Short mmCIF file of C-alpha atoms in Angstrom, two decimals:
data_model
loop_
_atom_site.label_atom_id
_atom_site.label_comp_id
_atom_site.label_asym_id
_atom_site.label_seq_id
_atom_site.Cartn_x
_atom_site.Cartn_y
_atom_site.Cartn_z
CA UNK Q 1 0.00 0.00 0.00
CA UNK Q 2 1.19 3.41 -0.74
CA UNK Q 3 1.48 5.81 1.65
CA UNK Q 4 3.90 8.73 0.93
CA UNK Q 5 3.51 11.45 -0.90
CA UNK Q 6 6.05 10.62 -3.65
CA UNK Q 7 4.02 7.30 -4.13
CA UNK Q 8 0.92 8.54 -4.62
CA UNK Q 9 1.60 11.59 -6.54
CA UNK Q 10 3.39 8.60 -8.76
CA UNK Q 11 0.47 6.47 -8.85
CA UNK Q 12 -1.89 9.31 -9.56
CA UNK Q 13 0.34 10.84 -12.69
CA UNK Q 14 0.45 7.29 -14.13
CA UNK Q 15 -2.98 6.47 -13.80
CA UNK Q 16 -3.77 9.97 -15.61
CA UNK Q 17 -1.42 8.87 -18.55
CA UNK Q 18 -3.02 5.32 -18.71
CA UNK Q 19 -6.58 6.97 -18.74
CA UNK Q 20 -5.04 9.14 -21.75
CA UNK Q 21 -3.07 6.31 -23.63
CA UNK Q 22 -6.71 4.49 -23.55
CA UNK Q 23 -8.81 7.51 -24.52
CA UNK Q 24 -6.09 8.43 -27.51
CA UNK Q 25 -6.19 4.85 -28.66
CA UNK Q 26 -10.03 4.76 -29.04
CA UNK Q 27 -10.41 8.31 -30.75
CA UNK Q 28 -7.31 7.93 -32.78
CA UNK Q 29 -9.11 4.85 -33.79
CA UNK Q 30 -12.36 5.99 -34.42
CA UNK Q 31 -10.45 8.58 -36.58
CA UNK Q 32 -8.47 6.44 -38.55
CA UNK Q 33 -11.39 4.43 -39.15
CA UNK Q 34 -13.56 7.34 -40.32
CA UNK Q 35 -10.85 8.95 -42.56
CA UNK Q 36 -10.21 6.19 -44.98
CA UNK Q 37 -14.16 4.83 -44.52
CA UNK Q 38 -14.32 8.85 -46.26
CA UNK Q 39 -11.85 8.15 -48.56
CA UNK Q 40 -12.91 5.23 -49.57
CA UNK Q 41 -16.83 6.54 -50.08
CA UNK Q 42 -15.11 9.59 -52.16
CA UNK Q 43 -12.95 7.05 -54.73
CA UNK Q 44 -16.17 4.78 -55.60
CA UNK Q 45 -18.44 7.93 -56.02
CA UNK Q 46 -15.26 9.30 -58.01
CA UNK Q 47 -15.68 5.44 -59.88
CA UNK Q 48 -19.28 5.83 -60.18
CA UNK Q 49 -18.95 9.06 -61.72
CA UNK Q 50 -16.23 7.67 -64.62
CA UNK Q 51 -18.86 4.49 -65.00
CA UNK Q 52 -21.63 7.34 -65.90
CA UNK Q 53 -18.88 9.41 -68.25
CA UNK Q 54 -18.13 5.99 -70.37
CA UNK Q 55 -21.27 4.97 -70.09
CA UNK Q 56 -22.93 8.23 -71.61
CA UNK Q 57 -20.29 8.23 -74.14
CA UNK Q 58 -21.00 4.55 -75.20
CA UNK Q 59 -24.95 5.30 -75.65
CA UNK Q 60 -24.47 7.76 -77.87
CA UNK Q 61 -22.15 5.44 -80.13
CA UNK Q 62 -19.25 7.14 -79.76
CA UNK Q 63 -17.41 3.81 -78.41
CA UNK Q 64 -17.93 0.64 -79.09
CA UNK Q 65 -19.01 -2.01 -76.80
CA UNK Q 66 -16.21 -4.31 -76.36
CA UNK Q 67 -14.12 -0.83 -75.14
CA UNK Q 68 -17.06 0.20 -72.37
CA UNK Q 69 -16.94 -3.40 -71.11
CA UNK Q 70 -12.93 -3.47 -70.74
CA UNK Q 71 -13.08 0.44 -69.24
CA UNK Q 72 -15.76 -0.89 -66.36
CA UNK Q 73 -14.27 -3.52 -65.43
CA UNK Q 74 -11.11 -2.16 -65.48
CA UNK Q 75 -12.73 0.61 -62.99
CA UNK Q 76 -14.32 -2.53 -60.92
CA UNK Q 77 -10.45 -4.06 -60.77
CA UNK Q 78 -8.60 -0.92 -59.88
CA UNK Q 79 -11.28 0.37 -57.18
CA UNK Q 80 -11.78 -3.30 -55.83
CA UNK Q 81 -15.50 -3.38 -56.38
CA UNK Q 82 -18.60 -5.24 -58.31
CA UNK Q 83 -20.32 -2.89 -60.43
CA UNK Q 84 -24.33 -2.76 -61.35
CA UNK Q 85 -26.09 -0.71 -63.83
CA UNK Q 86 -30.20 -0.47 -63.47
CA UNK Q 87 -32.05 1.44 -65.46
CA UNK Q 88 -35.35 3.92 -65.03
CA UNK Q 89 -38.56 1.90 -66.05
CA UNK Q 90 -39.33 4.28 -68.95
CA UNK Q 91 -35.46 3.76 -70.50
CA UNK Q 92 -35.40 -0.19 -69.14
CA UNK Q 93 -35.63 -2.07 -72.51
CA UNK Q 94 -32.62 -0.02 -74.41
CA UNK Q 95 -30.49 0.13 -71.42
CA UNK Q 96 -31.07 -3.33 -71.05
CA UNK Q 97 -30.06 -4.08 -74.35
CA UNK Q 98 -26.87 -2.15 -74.29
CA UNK Q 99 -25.89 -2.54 -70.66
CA UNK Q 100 -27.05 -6.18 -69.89
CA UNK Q 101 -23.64 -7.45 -69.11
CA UNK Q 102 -23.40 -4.93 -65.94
CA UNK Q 103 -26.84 -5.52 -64.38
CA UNK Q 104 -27.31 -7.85 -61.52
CA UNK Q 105 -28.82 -8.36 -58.11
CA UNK Q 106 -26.39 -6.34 -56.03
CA UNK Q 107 -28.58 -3.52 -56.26
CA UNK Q 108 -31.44 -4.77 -55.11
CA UNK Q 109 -29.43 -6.99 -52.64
CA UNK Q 110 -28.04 -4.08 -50.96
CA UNK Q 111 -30.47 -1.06 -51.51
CA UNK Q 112 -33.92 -0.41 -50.44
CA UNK Q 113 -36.69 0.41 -53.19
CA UNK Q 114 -36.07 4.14 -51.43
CA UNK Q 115 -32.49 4.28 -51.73
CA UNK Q 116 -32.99 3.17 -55.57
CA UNK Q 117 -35.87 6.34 -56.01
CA UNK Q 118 -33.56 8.62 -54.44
CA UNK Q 119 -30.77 8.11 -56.78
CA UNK Q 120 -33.31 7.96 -59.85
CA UNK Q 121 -34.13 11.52 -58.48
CA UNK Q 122 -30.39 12.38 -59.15
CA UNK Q 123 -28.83 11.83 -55.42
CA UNK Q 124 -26.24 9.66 -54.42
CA UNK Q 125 -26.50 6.93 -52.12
CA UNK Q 126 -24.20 5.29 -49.72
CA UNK Q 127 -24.20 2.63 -47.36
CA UNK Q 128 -22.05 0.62 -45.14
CA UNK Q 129 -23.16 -3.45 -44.80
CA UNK Q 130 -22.20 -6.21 -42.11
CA UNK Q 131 -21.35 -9.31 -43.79
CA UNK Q 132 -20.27 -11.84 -41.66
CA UNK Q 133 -16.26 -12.07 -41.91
CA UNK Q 134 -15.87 -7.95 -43.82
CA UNK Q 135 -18.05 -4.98 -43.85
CA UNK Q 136 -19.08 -3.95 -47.35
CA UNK Q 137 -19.70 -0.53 -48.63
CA UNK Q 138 -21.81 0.15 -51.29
CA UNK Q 139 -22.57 3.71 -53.23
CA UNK Q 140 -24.87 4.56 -55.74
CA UNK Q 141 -25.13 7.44 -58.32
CA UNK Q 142 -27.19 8.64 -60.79
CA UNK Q 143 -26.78 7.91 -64.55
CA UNK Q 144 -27.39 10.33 -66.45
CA UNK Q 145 -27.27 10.97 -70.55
CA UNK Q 146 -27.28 14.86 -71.72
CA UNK Q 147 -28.43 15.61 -68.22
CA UNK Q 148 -31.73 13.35 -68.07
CA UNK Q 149 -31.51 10.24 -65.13
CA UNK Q 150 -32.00 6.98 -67.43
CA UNK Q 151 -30.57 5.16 -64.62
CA UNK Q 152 -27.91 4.47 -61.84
CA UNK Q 153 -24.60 2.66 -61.08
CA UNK Q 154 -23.73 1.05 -58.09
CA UNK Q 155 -20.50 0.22 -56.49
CA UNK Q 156 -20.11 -2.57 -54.20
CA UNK Q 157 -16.83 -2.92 -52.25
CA UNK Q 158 -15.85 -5.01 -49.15
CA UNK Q 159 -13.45 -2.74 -46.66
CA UNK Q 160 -10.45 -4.89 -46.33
CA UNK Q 161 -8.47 -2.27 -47.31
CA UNK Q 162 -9.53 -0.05 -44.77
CA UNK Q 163 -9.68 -2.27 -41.78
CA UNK Q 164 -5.45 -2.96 -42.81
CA UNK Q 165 -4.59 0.62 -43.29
CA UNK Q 166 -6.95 1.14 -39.63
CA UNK Q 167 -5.23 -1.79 -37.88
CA UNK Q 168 -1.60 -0.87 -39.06
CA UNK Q 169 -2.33 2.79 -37.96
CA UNK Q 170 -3.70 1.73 -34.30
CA UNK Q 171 -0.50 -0.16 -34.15
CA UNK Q 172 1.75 2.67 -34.84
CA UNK Q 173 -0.28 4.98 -32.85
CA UNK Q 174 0.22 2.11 -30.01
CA UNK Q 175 3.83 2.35 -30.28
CA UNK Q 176 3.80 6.05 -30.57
CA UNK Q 177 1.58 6.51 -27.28
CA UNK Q 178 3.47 4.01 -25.26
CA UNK Q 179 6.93 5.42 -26.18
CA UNK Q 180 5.66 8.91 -25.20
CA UNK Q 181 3.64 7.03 -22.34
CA UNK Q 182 7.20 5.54 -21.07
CA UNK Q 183 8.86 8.60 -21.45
CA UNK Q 184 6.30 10.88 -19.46
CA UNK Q 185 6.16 7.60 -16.81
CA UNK Q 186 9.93 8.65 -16.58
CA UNK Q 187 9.20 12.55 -16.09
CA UNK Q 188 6.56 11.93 -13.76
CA UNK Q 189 9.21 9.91 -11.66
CA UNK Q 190 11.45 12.25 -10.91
CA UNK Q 191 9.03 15.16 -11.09
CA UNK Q 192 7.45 13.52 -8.28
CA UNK Q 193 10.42 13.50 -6.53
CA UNK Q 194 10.95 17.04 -7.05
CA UNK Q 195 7.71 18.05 -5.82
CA UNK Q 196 7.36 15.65 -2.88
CA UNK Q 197 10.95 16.14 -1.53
CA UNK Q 198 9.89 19.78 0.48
CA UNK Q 199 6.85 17.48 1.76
CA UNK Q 200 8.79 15.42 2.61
CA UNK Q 201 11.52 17.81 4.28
CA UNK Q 202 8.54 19.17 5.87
CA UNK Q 203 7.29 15.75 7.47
CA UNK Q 204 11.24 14.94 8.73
CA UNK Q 205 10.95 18.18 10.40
CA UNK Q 206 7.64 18.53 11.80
CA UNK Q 207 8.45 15.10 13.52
CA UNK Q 208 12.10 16.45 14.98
CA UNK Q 209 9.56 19.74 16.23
CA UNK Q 210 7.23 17.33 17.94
CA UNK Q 211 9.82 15.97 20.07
CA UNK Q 212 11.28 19.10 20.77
CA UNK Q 213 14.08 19.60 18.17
CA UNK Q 214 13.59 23.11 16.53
CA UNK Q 215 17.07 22.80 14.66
CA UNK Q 216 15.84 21.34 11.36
CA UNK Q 217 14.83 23.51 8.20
CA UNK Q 218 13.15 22.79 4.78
CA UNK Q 219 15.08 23.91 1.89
CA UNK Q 220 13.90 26.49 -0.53
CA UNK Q 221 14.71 25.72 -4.09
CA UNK Q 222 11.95 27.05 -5.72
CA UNK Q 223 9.93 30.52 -5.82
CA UNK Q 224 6.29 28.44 -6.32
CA UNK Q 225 3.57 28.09 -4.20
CA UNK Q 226 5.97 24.79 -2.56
CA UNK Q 227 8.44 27.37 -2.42
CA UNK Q 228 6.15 29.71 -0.56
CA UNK Q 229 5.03 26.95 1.39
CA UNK Q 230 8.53 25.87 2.52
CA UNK Q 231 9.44 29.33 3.48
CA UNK Q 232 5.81 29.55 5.77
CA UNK Q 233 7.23 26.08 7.13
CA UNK Q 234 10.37 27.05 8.57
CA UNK Q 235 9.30 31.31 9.33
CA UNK Q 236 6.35 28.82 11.60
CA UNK Q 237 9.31 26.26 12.89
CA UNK Q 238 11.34 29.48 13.89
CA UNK Q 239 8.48 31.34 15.58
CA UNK Q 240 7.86 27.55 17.52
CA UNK Q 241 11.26 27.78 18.40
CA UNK Q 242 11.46 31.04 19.66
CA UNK Q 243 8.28 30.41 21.69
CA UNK Q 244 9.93 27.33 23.30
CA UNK Q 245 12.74 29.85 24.35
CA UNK Q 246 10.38 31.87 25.32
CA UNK Q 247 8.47 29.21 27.36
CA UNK Q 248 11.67 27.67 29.19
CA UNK Q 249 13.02 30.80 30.03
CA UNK Q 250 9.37 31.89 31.29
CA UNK Q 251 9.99 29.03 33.77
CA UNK Q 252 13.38 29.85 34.33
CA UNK Q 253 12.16 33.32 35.26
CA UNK Q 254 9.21 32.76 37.37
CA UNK Q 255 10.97 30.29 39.21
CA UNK Q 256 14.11 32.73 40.23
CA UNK Q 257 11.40 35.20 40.69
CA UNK Q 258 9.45 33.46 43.52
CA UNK Q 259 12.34 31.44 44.46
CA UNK Q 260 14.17 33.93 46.23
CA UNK Q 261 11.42 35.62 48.28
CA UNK Q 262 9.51 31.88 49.00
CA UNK Q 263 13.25 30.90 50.67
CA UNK Q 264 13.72 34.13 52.12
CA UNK Q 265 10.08 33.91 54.28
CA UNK Q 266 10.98 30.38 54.78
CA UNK Q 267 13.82 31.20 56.51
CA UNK Q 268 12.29 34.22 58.27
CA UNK Q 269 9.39 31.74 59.50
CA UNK Q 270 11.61 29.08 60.75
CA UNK Q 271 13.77 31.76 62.65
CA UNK Q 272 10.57 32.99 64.02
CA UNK Q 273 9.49 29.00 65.26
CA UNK Q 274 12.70 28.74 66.37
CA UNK Q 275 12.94 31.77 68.08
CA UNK Q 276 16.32 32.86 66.65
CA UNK Q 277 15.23 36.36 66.41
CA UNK Q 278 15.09 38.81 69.29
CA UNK Q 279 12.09 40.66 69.13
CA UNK Q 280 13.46 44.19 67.39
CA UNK Q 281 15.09 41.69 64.33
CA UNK Q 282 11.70 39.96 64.16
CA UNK Q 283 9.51 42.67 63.27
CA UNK Q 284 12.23 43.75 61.01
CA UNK Q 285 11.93 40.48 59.21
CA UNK Q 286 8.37 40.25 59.32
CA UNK Q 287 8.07 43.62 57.64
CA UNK Q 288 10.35 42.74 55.03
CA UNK Q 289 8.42 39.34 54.01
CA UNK Q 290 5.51 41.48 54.00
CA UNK Q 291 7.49 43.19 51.27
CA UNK Q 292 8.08 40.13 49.59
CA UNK Q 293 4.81 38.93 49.78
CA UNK Q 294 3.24 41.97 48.26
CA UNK Q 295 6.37 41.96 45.27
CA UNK Q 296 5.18 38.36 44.79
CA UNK Q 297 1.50 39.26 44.50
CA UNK Q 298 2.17 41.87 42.28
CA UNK Q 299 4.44 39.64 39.82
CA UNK Q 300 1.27 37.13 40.29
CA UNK Q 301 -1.27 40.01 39.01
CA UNK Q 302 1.37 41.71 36.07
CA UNK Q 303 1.35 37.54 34.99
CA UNK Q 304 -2.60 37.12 34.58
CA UNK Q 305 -2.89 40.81 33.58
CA UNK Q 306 -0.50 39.87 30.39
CA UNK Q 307 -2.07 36.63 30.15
CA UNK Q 308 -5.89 38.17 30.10
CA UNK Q 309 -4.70 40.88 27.45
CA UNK Q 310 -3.06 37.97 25.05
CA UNK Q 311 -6.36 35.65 24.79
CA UNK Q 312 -8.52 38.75 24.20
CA UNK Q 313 -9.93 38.96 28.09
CA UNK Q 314 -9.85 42.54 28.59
CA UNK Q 315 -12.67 44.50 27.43
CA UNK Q 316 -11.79 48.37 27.15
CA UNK Q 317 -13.78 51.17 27.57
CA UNK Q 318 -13.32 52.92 24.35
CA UNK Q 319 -14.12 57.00 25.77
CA UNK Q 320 -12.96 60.45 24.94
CA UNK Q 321 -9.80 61.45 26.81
CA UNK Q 322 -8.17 64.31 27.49
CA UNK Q 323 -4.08 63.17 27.51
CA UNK Q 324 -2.76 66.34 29.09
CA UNK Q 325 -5.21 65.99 31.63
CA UNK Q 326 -4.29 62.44 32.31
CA UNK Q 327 -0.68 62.98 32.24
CA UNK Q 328 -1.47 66.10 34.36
CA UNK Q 329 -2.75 63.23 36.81
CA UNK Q 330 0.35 60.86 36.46
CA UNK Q 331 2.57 63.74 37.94
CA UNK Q 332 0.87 64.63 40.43
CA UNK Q 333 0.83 60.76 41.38
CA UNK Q 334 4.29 60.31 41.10
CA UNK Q 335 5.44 63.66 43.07
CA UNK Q 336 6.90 61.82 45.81
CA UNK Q 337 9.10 59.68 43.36
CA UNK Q 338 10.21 63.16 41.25
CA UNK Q 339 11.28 64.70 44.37
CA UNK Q 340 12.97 61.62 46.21
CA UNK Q 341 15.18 61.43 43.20
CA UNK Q 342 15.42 65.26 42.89
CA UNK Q 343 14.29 65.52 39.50
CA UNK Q 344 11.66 67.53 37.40
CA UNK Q 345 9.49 67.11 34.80
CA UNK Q 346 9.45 69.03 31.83
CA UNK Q 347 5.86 69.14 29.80
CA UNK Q 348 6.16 69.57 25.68
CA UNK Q 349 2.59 70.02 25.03
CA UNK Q 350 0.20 73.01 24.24
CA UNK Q 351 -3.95 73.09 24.18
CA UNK Q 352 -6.09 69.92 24.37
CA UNK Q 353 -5.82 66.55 22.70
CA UNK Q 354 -8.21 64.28 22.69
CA UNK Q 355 -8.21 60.32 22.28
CA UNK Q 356 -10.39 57.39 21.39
CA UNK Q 357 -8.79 55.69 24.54
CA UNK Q 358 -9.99 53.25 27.66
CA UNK Q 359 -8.73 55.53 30.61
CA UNK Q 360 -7.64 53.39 32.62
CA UNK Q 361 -5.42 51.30 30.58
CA UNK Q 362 -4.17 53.99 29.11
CA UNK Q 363 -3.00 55.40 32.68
CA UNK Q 364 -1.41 52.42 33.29
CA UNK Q 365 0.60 52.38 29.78
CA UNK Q 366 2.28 56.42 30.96
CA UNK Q 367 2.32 55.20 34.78
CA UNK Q 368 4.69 52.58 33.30
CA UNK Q 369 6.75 54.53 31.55
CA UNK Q 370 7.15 57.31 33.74
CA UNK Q 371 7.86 55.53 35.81
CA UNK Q 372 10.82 53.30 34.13
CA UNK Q 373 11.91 56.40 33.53
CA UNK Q 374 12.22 57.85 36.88
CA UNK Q 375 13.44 54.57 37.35
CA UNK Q 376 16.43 54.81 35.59
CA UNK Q 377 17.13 58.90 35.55
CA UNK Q 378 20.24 59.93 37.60
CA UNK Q 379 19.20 62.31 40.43
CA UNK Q 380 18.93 66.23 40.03
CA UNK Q 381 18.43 65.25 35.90
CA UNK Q 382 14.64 66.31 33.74
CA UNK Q 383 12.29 63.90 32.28
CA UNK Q 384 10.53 65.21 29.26
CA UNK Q 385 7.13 64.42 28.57
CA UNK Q 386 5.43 65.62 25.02
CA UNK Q 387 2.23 64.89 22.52
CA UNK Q 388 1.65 65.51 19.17
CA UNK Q 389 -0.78 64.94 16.89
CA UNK Q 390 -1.63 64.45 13.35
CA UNK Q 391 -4.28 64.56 11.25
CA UNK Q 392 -5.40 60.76 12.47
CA UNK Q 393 -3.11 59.96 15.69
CA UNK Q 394 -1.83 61.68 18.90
CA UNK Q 395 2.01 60.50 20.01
CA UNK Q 396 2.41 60.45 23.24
CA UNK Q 397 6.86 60.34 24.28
CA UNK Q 398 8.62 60.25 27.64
CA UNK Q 399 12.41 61.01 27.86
CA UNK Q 400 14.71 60.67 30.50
CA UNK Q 401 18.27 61.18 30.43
CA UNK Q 402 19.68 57.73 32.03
CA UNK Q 403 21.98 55.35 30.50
CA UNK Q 404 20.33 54.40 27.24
CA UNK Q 405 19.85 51.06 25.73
CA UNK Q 406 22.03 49.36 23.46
CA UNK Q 407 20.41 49.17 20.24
CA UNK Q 408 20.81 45.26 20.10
CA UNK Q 409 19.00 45.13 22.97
CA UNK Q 410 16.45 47.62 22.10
CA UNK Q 411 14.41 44.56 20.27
CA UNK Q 412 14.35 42.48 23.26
CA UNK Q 413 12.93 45.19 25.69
CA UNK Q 414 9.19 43.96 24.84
CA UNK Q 415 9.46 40.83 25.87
CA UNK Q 416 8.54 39.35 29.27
CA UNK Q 417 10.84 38.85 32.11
CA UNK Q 418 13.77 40.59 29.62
CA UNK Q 419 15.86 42.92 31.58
CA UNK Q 420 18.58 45.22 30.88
CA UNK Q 421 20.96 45.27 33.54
CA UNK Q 422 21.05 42.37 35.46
CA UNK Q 423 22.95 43.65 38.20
CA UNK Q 424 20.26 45.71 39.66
CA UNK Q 425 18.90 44.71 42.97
CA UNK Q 426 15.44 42.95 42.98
CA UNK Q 427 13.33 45.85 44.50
CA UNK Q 428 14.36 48.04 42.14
CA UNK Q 429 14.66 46.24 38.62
CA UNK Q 430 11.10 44.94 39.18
CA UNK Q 431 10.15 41.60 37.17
CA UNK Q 432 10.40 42.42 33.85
CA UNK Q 433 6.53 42.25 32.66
CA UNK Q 434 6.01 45.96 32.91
CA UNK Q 435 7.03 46.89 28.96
CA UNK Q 436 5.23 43.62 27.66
CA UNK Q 437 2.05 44.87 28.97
CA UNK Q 438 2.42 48.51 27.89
CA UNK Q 439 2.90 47.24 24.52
CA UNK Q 440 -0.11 44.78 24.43
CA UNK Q 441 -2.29 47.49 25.82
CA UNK Q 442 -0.95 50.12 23.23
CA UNK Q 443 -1.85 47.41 20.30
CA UNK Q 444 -5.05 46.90 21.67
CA UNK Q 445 -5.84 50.28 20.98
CA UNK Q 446 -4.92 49.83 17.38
CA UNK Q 447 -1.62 52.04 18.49
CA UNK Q 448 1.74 51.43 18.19
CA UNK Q 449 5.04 51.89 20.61
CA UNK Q 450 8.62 52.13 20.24
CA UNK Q 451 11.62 53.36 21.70
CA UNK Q 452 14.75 55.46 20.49
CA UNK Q 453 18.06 55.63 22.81
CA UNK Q 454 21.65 55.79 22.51
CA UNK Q 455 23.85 54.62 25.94
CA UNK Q 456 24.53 57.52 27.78
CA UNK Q 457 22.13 59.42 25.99
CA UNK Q 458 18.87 58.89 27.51
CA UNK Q 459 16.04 57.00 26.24
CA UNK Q 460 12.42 58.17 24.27
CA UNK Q 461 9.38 56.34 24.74
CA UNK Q 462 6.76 57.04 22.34
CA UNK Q 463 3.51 55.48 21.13
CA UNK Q 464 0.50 56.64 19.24
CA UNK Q 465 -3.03 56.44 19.45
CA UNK Q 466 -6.38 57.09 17.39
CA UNK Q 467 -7.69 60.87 18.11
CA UNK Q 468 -11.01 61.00 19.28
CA UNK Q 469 -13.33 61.55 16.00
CA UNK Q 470 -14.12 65.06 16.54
CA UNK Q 471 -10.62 65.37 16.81
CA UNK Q 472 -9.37 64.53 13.27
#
């Protein structure tokens, strides 16, 4: 049983060419055979029509009979046929008389009284009859003498000739169509090879994928729709790969993340049960696992907020808002942070702009970066906070004046648990989920967000939303 690809496009391309040999063999038959069954008609009406000429010619004296009698059956020898001559009833007796040595029973045998009226009427007749070992054609035509019908001649012919010149035809159409037959057969062969081996590629990688090898890779030969397939292939076996990074180091993450703080109050809580803390050190360390705790439930909540916002869970309430105002709102919010660090914000904005924007989410995309940026501003520095707008969008950009981001790393910043500098202590370099979010809830608004920086030149947050429709 055949069960790859290569077999059965194999199996299907030869049974298309046998289904084709078979029909060409029948009509290339049936073509043959109607061909010289034409010719053949055309030469004894072309016979019949010489008979008449001599025949005319000898009834009006001009040869003698001994020459009409050698010319007819010299026509009957050369065009393999009996001849008959039968007269009209009105010109019977002298065409009798002069013709008796051609009439016979053929015509009768092999023509109906109809077929005979309709050739006394000036038509020609033909007819093909099954004898039993050859079929026999017969024709009929008018006789005619200075244009009047005195009678007809007919032509009687078996079709040996044209069942040879048929059979010997079929047999070199045979040997035609199965040379071509063997040759396409050959084509097909290795043009099924062609065309199965990317399936095939694609099967010997999928199964390497589905236990967890993401190394393998179809090769693109061809610019095709199996081309185009083959590229889809291995752009889906990269993004599979890349998700499996993304999923092990997702564990990796999570598990340093709650790791640390899980051992840390386990430690705190078996000091406490063993009481190996004096009471001044155990309120210390009960405060900071309450710290812990809360940095664990808020790692817990950024994790289902990001995993709500990728299955489509969060429902936002589209609204008009007013992004000064809001950011007016953020600053006032974050006052305590601006002034622990010593810095200032700096607004680059005049007038109103509105937005087709949920509120709250859209607070919590600026809180974000505001406060990344405070986050990573040196003391006593600005932080720059600007919209514009065009005729369909309002940008909305936050810079600070910090270290900057390499600009191989700038790519990575979006996704979750990625974080620039690793050497930053745990309370302050957070858990790494904050820019994923802000970027899911930008695209959710149909936005879009980016970033431009330069180490040790600051960074610019920016991202864009739809104005409000009155706005545009």
């Amino acid at each position: 049983m055949i069960k790859g690809i290569f077999g059965r496009l194999l199996l299907s391309s030869l049974a298309v060419i046998l289904i084709t040999v078979i029909i060409l063999l029948f009509l290339l038959s049936y073509v043959y055979t109607s061909f010289y069954t034409s010719e053949k008609e055309k030469r004894l009406i072309k016979a019949g029509k010489e008979i008449n000429s001599l025949t005319e010619t000898y009834l009006e004296r001009n040869i003698p009979k001994k020459e009409l009698t050698k010319e007819i059956k010299g026509i009957a020898h050369r065009y393999n046929s009996e001849i008959s001559i039968f007269p009209v009833e009105a010109d019977k007796q002298q065409v009798n008389q002069s013709l008796e040595a051609f009439t016979s029973h053929l015509t009768e045998d092999y023509f109906t009284e109809q077929d005979i009226n309709k050739v006394l009427k000036g038509k020609t007749v033909s007819k093909i009859t099954s004898e039993p070992k050859i079929n026999l054609m017969s024709v009929a035509v008018p006789l005619t003498i200075n244009g009047k019908v005195v009678g007809g001649v007919s032509l009687h012919s078996p079709m040996y000739d044209v069942a040879a010149a048929s059979i010997q035809l079929r047999r070199l159409s045979a040997i035609v169509i199965i040379l071509a037959a063997l040759i396409a057969t050959i084509l097909t062969y290795f043009l099924s090879k062609y065309f199965s081996r990317p399936l095939q590629d694609m099967s010997r990688v999928a199964s390497k994928i589905a236990k967890g090898d993401f190394s393998g890779s179809v090769t693109v030969k061809s610019k095709d729709e199996l081309g185009a397939l083959a590229q889809s292939f291995n752009h889906m076996a990269g993004q599979l790969a890349k998700a499996e990074k993304m999923r092990k180091d997702f564990i990796a993450n999570i598990s340093h993340e709650l790791r640390t703080p899980i051992s840390f109050i386990s430690g705190v809580l078996q000091g406490i049960d063993d009481k190996a803390f004096n009471p001044q050190e155990e309120k210390k360390y009960v405060s900071l696992s309450i710290k812990e705790i809360e940095r664990v439930n808020g790692l817990i909540n950024d994790m289902l907020e990001l995993s709500r916002i990728e299955h489509g869970d969060i429902k936002l309430e589209l609204q008009k808002v007013d992004l000064q105002e809001l950011i007016l709102e953020i600053l006032a919010e974050k006052e305590p942070q601006f002034l622990k660090k010593d810095l200032r914000p700096e607004l680059n904005f005049t007038g109103k702009t509105y937005v087709l924007a949920d509120p709250y989410r859209i607070k919590q995309v600026i809180l974000n970066l505001v406060g990344n940026a405070i986050k990573f501003s040196p003391p006593k520095s600005a932080i720059i906070i600007g919209i514009k707008k065009d005729l369909s969008e309002a940008t909305v950009w936050i810079k600070d004046f910090g270290p900057g981001i390499a600009k191989e790393e700038q790519e990575y910043i979006w996704d979750r648990f990625y974080k620039i500098d690793k050497t930053r202590k745990r309370e302050e370099g957070g858990a790494g989920l904050g820019l994923a979010i802000t970027k899911m809830l930008v695209e959710a608004h149909k936005g879009s967000i980016g970033v431009k920086s330069e180490l040790g030149q600051g960074s610019t947050f920016y991202f864009t939303l739809p104005l409000w429709r009155n706005e545009k």
